[in-house]
Coordinates of C-alpha atoms and ligand atoms in Angstrom, one line a residue:
M1 CA -97.3 -65.7 -16.4
I2 CA -95.2 -64.7 -13.4
I3 CA -98.2 -62.9 -11.9
D4 CA -100.2 -66.2 -11.9
R5 CA -97.6 -68.2 -10.1
P6 CA -99.0 -69.5 -6.8
P7 CA -97.0 -68.6 -3.7
R8 CA -94.4 -71.3 -2.8
D9 CA -95.3 -74.1 -0.4
E10 CA -91.6 -74.9 0.4
P11 CA -89.4 -72.1 1.7
L12 CA -86.7 -71.0 -0.8
P13 CA -83.5 -70.6 1.2
F14 CA -81.3 -67.6 0.5
C15 CA -78.2 -69.8 0.2
R16 CA -77.5 -73.5 0.0
P17 CA -74.2 -75.3 -0.3
T18 CA -73.9 -77.8 -3.3
I19 CA -72.9 -81.1 -1.7
E20 CA -72.6 -84.0 -4.1
D21 CA -71.7 -87.7 -3.7
D22 CA -68.0 -87.2 -4.3
D23 CA -67.9 -84.6 -1.4
V24 CA -69.6 -87.1 0.9
A25 CA -67.3 -89.9 -0.1
E26 CA -64.1 -87.8 0.5
V27 CA -65.3 -86.8 4.0
V28 CA -66.1 -90.4 4.8
A29 CA -62.7 -91.5 3.5
C30 CA -61.1 -89.0 5.7
L31 CA -63.1 -90.2 8.7
R32 CA -62.0 -93.8 8.0
S33 CA -58.4 -92.9 7.4
G34 CA -57.5 -92.4 11.1
W35 CA -56.3 -88.8 10.6
I36 CA -58.9 -86.0 10.8
T37 CA -57.0 -82.9 11.9
T38 CA -54.5 -81.0 9.7
G39 CA -52.5 -83.4 7.6
P40 CA -52.4 -84.8 4.0
R41 CA -55.8 -83.5 2.9
A42 CA -55.1 -80.0 4.1
A43 CA -51.7 -80.2 2.2
R44 CA -53.5 -81.4 -0.9
F45 CA -56.1 -78.7 -0.7
E46 CA -53.3 -76.1 -0.3
Q47 CA -51.5 -77.5 -3.4
M48 CA -54.7 -77.4 -5.4
V49 CA -55.3 -73.7 -4.5
R50 CA -51.7 -72.8 -5.3
E51 CA -52.1 -74.5 -8.8
R52 CA -55.5 -73.1 -9.4
V53 CA -54.8 -69.5 -8.4
G54 CA -51.2 -69.5 -9.5
A55 CA -49.8 -68.2 -6.2
P56 CA -46.5 -69.4 -4.7
H57 CA -47.9 -70.0 -1.2
A58 CA -51.3 -71.1 0.1
L59 CA -52.1 -71.7 3.8
A60 CA -55.3 -73.3 4.9
V61 CA -57.0 -71.8 7.9
T62 CA -60.2 -72.2 9.8
S63 CA -61.9 -69.1 8.2
A64 CA -61.2 -66.1 6.1
T65 CA -61.5 -64.0 9.3
A66 CA -58.7 -66.1 10.9
G67 CA -56.7 -65.8 7.7
L68 CA -57.0 -62.0 7.6
H69 CA -56.1 -61.8 11.3
L70 CA -53.0 -64.0 10.8
L71 CA -52.0 -62.1 7.7
L72 CA -52.1 -58.7 9.4
A73 CA -50.4 -60.2 12.5
A74 CA -47.7 -61.7 10.4
M75 CA -47.2 -58.3 8.7
G76 CA -46.6 -56.9 12.2
V77 CA -49.7 -54.6 12.2
G78 CA -50.4 -53.4 15.7
P79 CA -51.0 -50.3 17.9
G80 CA -50.2 -47.0 16.2
D81 CA -50.9 -48.5 12.7
E82 CA -53.8 -47.7 10.4
V83 CA -55.4 -50.1 7.9
I84 CA -57.8 -48.8 5.2
V85 CA -60.9 -51.0 4.8
P86 CA -64.0 -50.5 2.5
A87 CA -67.0 -49.4 4.5
L88 CA -69.2 -51.9 2.6
T89 CA -68.0 -55.4 3.7
W90 CA -68.6 -58.1 6.2
P91 CA -67.5 -56.7 9.6
S92 CA -64.6 -59.2 10.1
T93 CA -62.6 -57.3 7.4
A94 CA -62.5 -54.4 10.0
N95 CA -62.7 -56.4 13.2
V96 CA -59.3 -58.1 12.7
V97 CA -57.7 -54.6 12.5
E98 CA -59.3 -53.7 15.8
L99 CA -58.3 -57.0 17.4
L100 CA -54.7 -56.2 16.6
G101 CA -55.0 -52.8 18.3
A102 CA -54.6 -50.9 15.1
R103 CA -57.0 -48.2 13.7
T104 CA -59.5 -49.0 11.0
V105 CA -59.8 -46.2 8.4
F106 CA -62.9 -46.6 6.3
A107 CA -63.0 -45.8 2.6
D108 CA -66.1 -45.2 0.5
V109 CA -67.2 -47.3 -2.4
D110 CA -68.1 -46.5 -6.0
P111 CA -71.8 -45.6 -6.0
A112 CA -72.6 -47.9 -9.0
T113 CA -70.4 -51.0 -8.6
L114 CA -70.1 -50.8 -4.8
Q115 CA -66.4 -51.7 -5.2
V116 CA -64.0 -49.7 -3.0
D117 CA -63.2 -46.3 -4.6
P118 CA -59.4 -46.0 -5.3
A119 CA -59.6 -42.2 -5.3
D120 CA -61.1 -42.3 -1.8
V121 CA -58.4 -44.7 -0.6
A122 CA -55.8 -42.3 -1.9
R123 CA -57.4 -39.5 0.2
R124 CA -57.2 -41.6 3.3
L125 CA -53.6 -42.8 3.0
G126 CA -51.3 -41.4 5.7
P127 CA -47.9 -42.0 7.3
R128 CA -49.3 -44.6 9.6
T129 CA -51.1 -46.6 6.8
R130 CA -49.7 -50.2 6.9
A131 CA -52.1 -51.9 4.5
V132 CA -55.1 -51.3 2.2
I133 CA -57.7 -54.1 2.2
A134 CA -59.6 -54.5 -1.1
V135 CA -62.9 -56.4 -1.0
H136 CA -64.0 -58.0 -4.2
F137 CA -67.6 -57.2 -3.6
A138 CA -70.2 -59.9 -4.6
G139 CA -67.6 -61.8 -6.7
A140 CA -66.7 -58.9 -9.1
P141 CA -63.1 -57.6 -8.8
A142 CA -62.2 -54.4 -7.1
D143 CA -60.1 -52.2 -9.4
L144 CA -56.8 -53.7 -8.4
D145 CA -54.6 -51.7 -10.7
A146 CA -56.0 -48.4 -9.6
L147 CA -55.8 -49.4 -5.9
R148 CA -52.2 -50.5 -6.3
A149 CA -51.4 -47.2 -8.1
A150 CA -53.1 -45.3 -5.3
A151 CA -51.5 -47.2 -2.5
G152 CA -47.9 -46.9 -3.8
P153 CA -45.5 -48.7 -1.5
V154 CA -48.3 -49.7 0.9
P155 CA -49.4 -53.3 0.3
V156 CA -52.9 -54.0 -1.1
I157 CA -54.2 -57.1 0.6
E158 CA -57.3 -58.7 -0.8
D159 CA -60.4 -59.9 1.2
A160 CA -61.3 -62.4 -1.6
A161 CA -64.0 -64.2 0.4
H162 CA -66.4 -63.6 -2.6
A163 CA -63.8 -64.1 -5.2
L164 CA -62.5 -67.6 -5.9
G165 CA -62.4 -67.7 -9.7
T166 CA -62.7 -63.9 -10.1
A167 CA -60.3 -62.3 -12.5
C168 CA -59.4 -58.6 -13.1
R169 CA -58.0 -57.6 -16.5
G170 CA -57.1 -61.1 -17.4
R171 CA -55.4 -62.0 -14.1
E172 CA -57.1 -64.3 -11.6
V173 CA -57.5 -63.0 -8.1
G174 CA -54.6 -64.3 -6.1
S175 CA -52.3 -64.8 -9.0
D176 CA -50.6 -61.4 -8.7
S177 CA -51.6 -60.5 -5.2
F178 CA -49.4 -59.4 -2.4
A179 CA -51.8 -61.5 -0.4
A180 CA -55.4 -62.6 -0.7
V181 CA -57.7 -64.5 1.6
F182 CA -60.5 -66.8 0.4
S183 CA -63.5 -68.1 2.5
F184 CA -65.1 -71.5 2.4
H185 CA -68.1 -70.6 4.7
P186 CA -71.2 -72.5 3.4
I187 CA -72.6 -69.4 1.8
K188 CA -69.5 -68.9 -0.5
N189 CA -68.8 -70.4 -3.9
I190 CA -67.1 -73.5 -2.5
T191 CA -67.3 -74.7 1.1
T192 CA -65.5 -76.7 3.7
G193 CA -68.2 -76.1 6.3
E194 CA -66.0 -73.4 7.8
G195 CA -62.6 -72.6 6.4
G196 CA -60.3 -70.2 4.6
M197 CA -57.1 -69.9 2.6
V198 CA -54.4 -67.3 2.6
V199 CA -52.3 -67.0 -0.6
C200 CA -49.3 -64.8 -0.8
R201 CA -46.1 -64.2 -2.8
D202 CA -43.4 -63.5 -0.2
D203 CA -41.6 -66.5 1.3
A204 CA -40.8 -65.0 4.7
L205 CA -44.4 -63.8 5.1
A206 CA -45.7 -67.2 4.3
E207 CA -43.3 -68.8 6.8
R208 CA -44.5 -66.4 9.5
I209 CA -48.2 -67.0 8.8
R210 CA -47.4 -70.8 9.0
L211 CA -45.7 -70.3 12.4
L212 CA -48.5 -68.1 13.8
R213 CA -51.2 -70.4 12.5
F214 CA -50.2 -73.2 14.9
H215 CA -49.2 -71.9 18.4
G216 CA -45.8 -70.5 17.2
V217 CA -44.7 -74.1 16.9
R218 CA -42.9 -74.9 13.7
R219 CA -43.8 -78.6 13.4
D220 CA -47.5 -79.3 13.5
A221 CA -49.0 -82.6 14.8
W222 CA -48.8 -84.3 11.4
K223 CA -45.0 -83.7 11.3
R224 CA -44.5 -84.7 14.9
Y225 CA -46.6 -87.8 15.1
A226 CA -46.8 -89.2 11.6
H227 CA -44.1 -91.4 10.0
G228 CA -42.4 -92.0 13.4
G229 CA -41.6 -88.3 13.9
S230 CA -40.5 -87.2 17.3
P231 CA -43.0 -85.4 19.6
G232 CA -40.7 -82.6 20.7
Y233 CA -41.5 -78.9 20.0
D234 CA -40.5 -75.4 20.7
V235 CA -42.5 -72.1 20.8
E236 CA -40.8 -69.3 19.0
E237 CA -43.5 -66.8 19.9
P238 CA -47.1 -67.3 21.0
G239 CA -49.3 -68.0 18.0
Y240 CA -52.9 -68.7 17.2
K241 CA -54.7 -72.0 16.6
H242 CA -56.1 -71.4 13.1
N243 CA -55.1 -74.6 11.2
L244 CA -57.8 -76.2 8.9
P245 CA -58.5 -79.9 9.9
D246 CA -58.4 -82.6 7.2
L247 CA -62.0 -83.4 7.9
L248 CA -62.9 -80.0 6.5
A249 CA -60.1 -79.9 3.9
A250 CA -61.5 -83.1 2.5
L251 CA -64.5 -81.1 1.2
G252 CA -62.2 -78.4 -0.2
V253 CA -60.4 -81.0 -2.3
T254 CA -63.6 -82.2 -4.1
Q255 CA -65.3 -78.8 -4.1
L256 CA -62.4 -76.9 -5.7
A257 CA -62.4 -79.4 -8.6
K258 CA -65.9 -78.3 -9.4
L259 CA -65.4 -74.5 -9.0
D260 CA -65.6 -73.6 -12.7
R261 CA -68.8 -75.6 -13.2
M262 CA -70.4 -74.1 -10.1
N263 CA -69.4 -70.6 -11.0
A264 CA -70.8 -71.1 -14.5
A265 CA -74.1 -72.2 -13.0
R266 CA -74.1 -69.1 -10.8
A267 CA -73.4 -66.9 -13.9
E268 CA -76.3 -68.4 -15.8
R269 CA -78.7 -67.8 -12.9
A270 CA -77.4 -64.2 -12.6
A271 CA -78.2 -63.6 -16.3
R272 CA -81.7 -65.0 -15.7
Y273 CA -82.2 -62.5 -12.9
D274 CA -81.0 -59.7 -15.1
A275 CA -83.7 -60.6 -17.6
L276 CA -86.4 -61.0 -15.0
L277 CA -85.6 -57.7 -13.3
E278 CA -85.8 -55.8 -16.6
G279 CA -89.6 -55.4 -16.2
F280 CA -89.3 -53.8 -12.7
G281 CA -88.6 -50.1 -12.6
W282 CA -88.0 -50.0 -8.8
I283 CA -85.4 -52.8 -8.3
R284 CA -82.3 -53.1 -10.5
P285 CA -79.0 -55.0 -10.4
I286 CA -76.0 -53.0 -9.1
G287 CA -73.7 -51.6 -11.7
R288 CA -71.0 -53.7 -13.5
A289 CA -67.4 -52.5 -13.6
A290 CA -66.2 -51.2 -17.0
Y291 CA -62.8 -52.8 -16.8
P292 CA -62.5 -56.3 -18.2
H293 CA -63.2 -58.9 -15.6
V294 CA -64.6 -62.4 -14.8
H295 CA -67.3 -62.3 -12.2
A296 CA -67.5 -65.3 -9.8
W297 CA -71.2 -64.4 -9.0
H298 CA -70.9 -65.0 -5.3
L299 CA -73.9 -62.8 -4.8
Y300 CA -76.7 -61.3 -6.9
V301 CA -77.1 -57.9 -5.4
A302 CA -80.0 -55.6 -6.4
R303 CA -80.9 -52.2 -5.3
V304 CA -84.3 -50.8 -4.4
D305 CA -84.8 -47.3 -5.9
P306 CA -85.3 -45.0 -2.9
S307 CA -87.7 -42.8 -4.8
S308 CA -90.1 -45.8 -5.4
G309 CA -91.5 -45.5 -1.9
I310 CA -90.7 -49.2 -1.3
G311 CA -88.4 -49.7 1.7
R312 CA -85.7 -52.3 1.4
D313 CA -86.5 -53.7 4.9
E314 CA -90.2 -53.9 4.1
L315 CA -89.3 -55.7 0.8
I316 CA -87.2 -58.3 2.6
A317 CA -90.0 -58.8 5.1
A318 CA -92.6 -59.2 2.2
L319 CA -90.3 -61.7 0.5
G320 CA -90.0 -63.6 3.8
E321 CA -93.8 -63.8 4.1
Q322 CA -93.8 -65.4 0.7
K323 CA -91.2 -67.9 1.8
V324 CA -88.4 -66.4 -0.3
G325 CA -85.1 -65.9 1.6
A326 CA -83.1 -62.7 0.9
G327 CA -79.7 -61.4 2.1
L328 CA -78.3 -58.0 3.1
H329 CA -74.7 -57.4 1.9
F330 CA -74.0 -55.1 3.7
P331 CA -75.0 -52.4 6.2
A332 CA -72.2 -49.9 6.2
V333 CA -69.6 -51.1 8.8
H334 CA -68.6 -47.6 10.1
L335 CA -72.1 -47.1 11.4
L336 CA -72.2 -50.3 13.5
S337 CA -72.0 -49.6 17.3
H338 CA -68.3 -50.3 17.9
Y339 CA -67.1 -48.2 15.0
R340 CA -69.5 -45.3 15.7
R341 CA -68.4 -45.3 19.3
T342 CA -64.7 -45.7 18.7
Y343 CA -64.2 -43.3 15.8
G344 CA -67.3 -41.0 16.1
Y345 CA -68.7 -41.7 12.7
A346 CA -72.1 -40.2 12.0
P347 CA -74.4 -40.7 9.0
G348 CA -73.1 -38.7 6.1
S349 CA -69.4 -39.6 6.6
L350 CA -69.3 -42.2 3.8
P351 CA -72.3 -41.5 1.7
S352 CA -72.1 -44.1 -1.1
A353 CA -71.6 -47.0 1.3
E354 CA -74.4 -45.7 3.6
A355 CA -76.9 -45.3 0.7
A356 CA -76.0 -48.8 -0.6
G357 CA -76.3 -50.2 3.0
E358 CA -79.9 -49.0 3.1
Q359 CA -80.9 -50.0 -0.5
V360 CA -79.3 -53.3 -1.3
V361 CA -80.9 -56.8 -1.2
S362 CA -79.3 -60.0 -2.3
L363 CA -81.5 -62.6 -4.1
P364 CA -81.0 -66.4 -3.7
L365 CA -78.1 -67.5 -5.9
Y366 CA -76.6 -71.0 -6.0
P367 CA -76.0 -73.8 -8.5
T368 CA -79.1 -75.8 -7.4
L369 CA -81.5 -72.9 -7.8
T370 CA -84.0 -73.8 -10.6
P371 CA -85.5 -71.6 -13.3
G372 CA -88.8 -72.1 -11.5
D373 CA -87.3 -70.9 -8.2
Q374 CA -86.2 -67.7 -10.0
L375 CA -89.7 -67.2 -11.4
D376 CA -90.9 -67.6 -7.8
V377 CA -88.5 -64.9 -6.7
A378 CA -89.8 -62.6 -9.5
A379 CA -93.4 -63.3 -8.6
A380 CA -92.6 -62.6 -4.9
L381 CA -91.0 -59.3 -5.9
F382 CA -94.0 -58.4 -8.0
R383 CA -96.4 -59.2 -5.2
A384 CA -94.3 -57.3 -2.7
A385 CA -95.0 -54.0 -4.7
P386 CA -97.6 -54.6 -7.3
A387 CA -98.5 -51.0 -7.7
A388 CA -94.9 -50.0 -8.5
A389 CA -94.0 -52.9 -10.8
A390 CA -94.3 -53.2 -14.5
L391 CA -94.7 -56.9 -15.2
P392 CA -91.5 -58.7 -16.2
Q393 CA -91.6 -60.1 -19.7
P394 CA -91.3 -63.9 -19.5
A395 CA -90.6 -64.0 -23.2
T396 CA -87.2 -62.4 -22.7
V397 CA -86.3 -64.7 -19.8
P398 CA -83.6 -67.2 -20.9
Ligands
LIG401 C1 -67.7 -64.2 4.4 C2 -66.8 -63.0 4.5 C3 -65.7 -62.9 5.3 C4 -65.5 -63.9 6.4 O1 -65.3 -65.2 6.0 P1 -65.3 -66.4 7.1 O2 -64.7 -67.5 6.4 O3 -66.7 -66.6 7.5 O4 -64.5 -65.9 8.2 C5 -64.9 -61.9 5.2 N1 -65.1 -60.9 4.3 C6 -66.2 -60.9 3.5 C7 -66.4 -59.8 2.5 C8 -67.1 -62.0 3.5 O5 -68.2 -61.9 2.8

C-alpha cells in the first residue's frame, strides 16, 4: 500500500539526464579527435535534426535562448516592434524580445491545457506585431493551425524547447514551421549539457542566422583552419558568438538517436502518474488538448485545486522534506519584476496564466525514474495532505 511506503532515504531528483555508455564514448572520441569546437560533429548533429524533423535548415547553437535571440535578430526585430509571447513560459522567451529593444506583448493561455490561446493572440495583434511566439507547453503542441490562422501574415515562430518529437495533427513540430527552436539543456528530453537548434524553411533567413551565429563572419574556424583552408576573414556585420562546440554536439548525435525510446519511456511514466493521481481529489494532471497530437512528455504538470486549502508552495516544501524534488513551470512571466515595471502589469491582467502560475507543480519525469520512485512520489503527496486525500488505488496502477 502506498500509505505504508517508508519515506525515501535517497533524494529523488526532479530531473536527471539519461547518459549511457554510447554518449560517454562519443564525447571521449571527440576529445581524442583533436577538434572540440564547432566542426564535423555539430554538422552531423544538424544533419540528423534536419532529417528527423523534416526541416530544410537546422542550425546548432549554444542554447534555445541563444537560438530565439538569433532568430529574432535575423528577422530584423528591433525597437518599435512588438512580439506576442505566452505569459506562461520560461522567461527567456520574452527576455530575447526585450534584449533586441522590441516590446513583449503577453497573451493568455487556455485555462485547461495551458497552451497559448489563439483567440487571445488574435486580440493582441497590431500593426507593429512582427512575430507570434508559440510555446509547446510541457511537450504537448500549441494549437498551431489556429495560431497561424489568427496570425495571418505575421510569422508564428515556435519555442519548441519542450517539443522534440511532439506532433500536432500528424505533423511533427519543426516539419512545417516558419521557424522552431529546440533546447538541449539537461532537463529537456535530450541533452548536450547546454545547447539548442534553430530549424527554419527560408534559405535567406537560415543564411542570416548562420552569419549572426558566428561574429558576422561567413567562414567559421572549421572552414578556415581545417583541410588547409586560409585563415582570412571578413565581418559583414557584427554578430554573436552562439555556435555549438563539437564537444557538446557529440552528445547530441548519440542522444538524438535515442529520442523515440526516451520519449516512449516518458509517456509510460506519465500514464503511471495519471493512474496514481486518480485517487487524489485535490491534485490533478492539467488538461489534454482535444486536437490529435503526439505528446513528448517533457514535463508532467499537475495542478493543486485552490479550493482544497492546500497551497502549492507548501506542497512543494512538504515534498522537499520527504526528499522528493518538484518543479514549477511556470510563474506568469508578466508579473516578474522587469515586466511589471516596464509594462505596468498588475495581477488580473492575464488571469489564466496567473492562476496556473500559482497552482501548478511538475513531478519528477525522466526515463530512469522507476515505478517505485513514482509510488514514493504518490506516498509523499499523500503524506503532504493526508486529510484531503483519498487513497490512490494501487490496483489500477500500471
Ligand atoms: C528551457 C526553456 C527555454 C530555454 O532553453 P535554453 O536551452 O536553456 O536556453 C526556452 N523556453 C522554454 C519554454 C524552456 O522551457
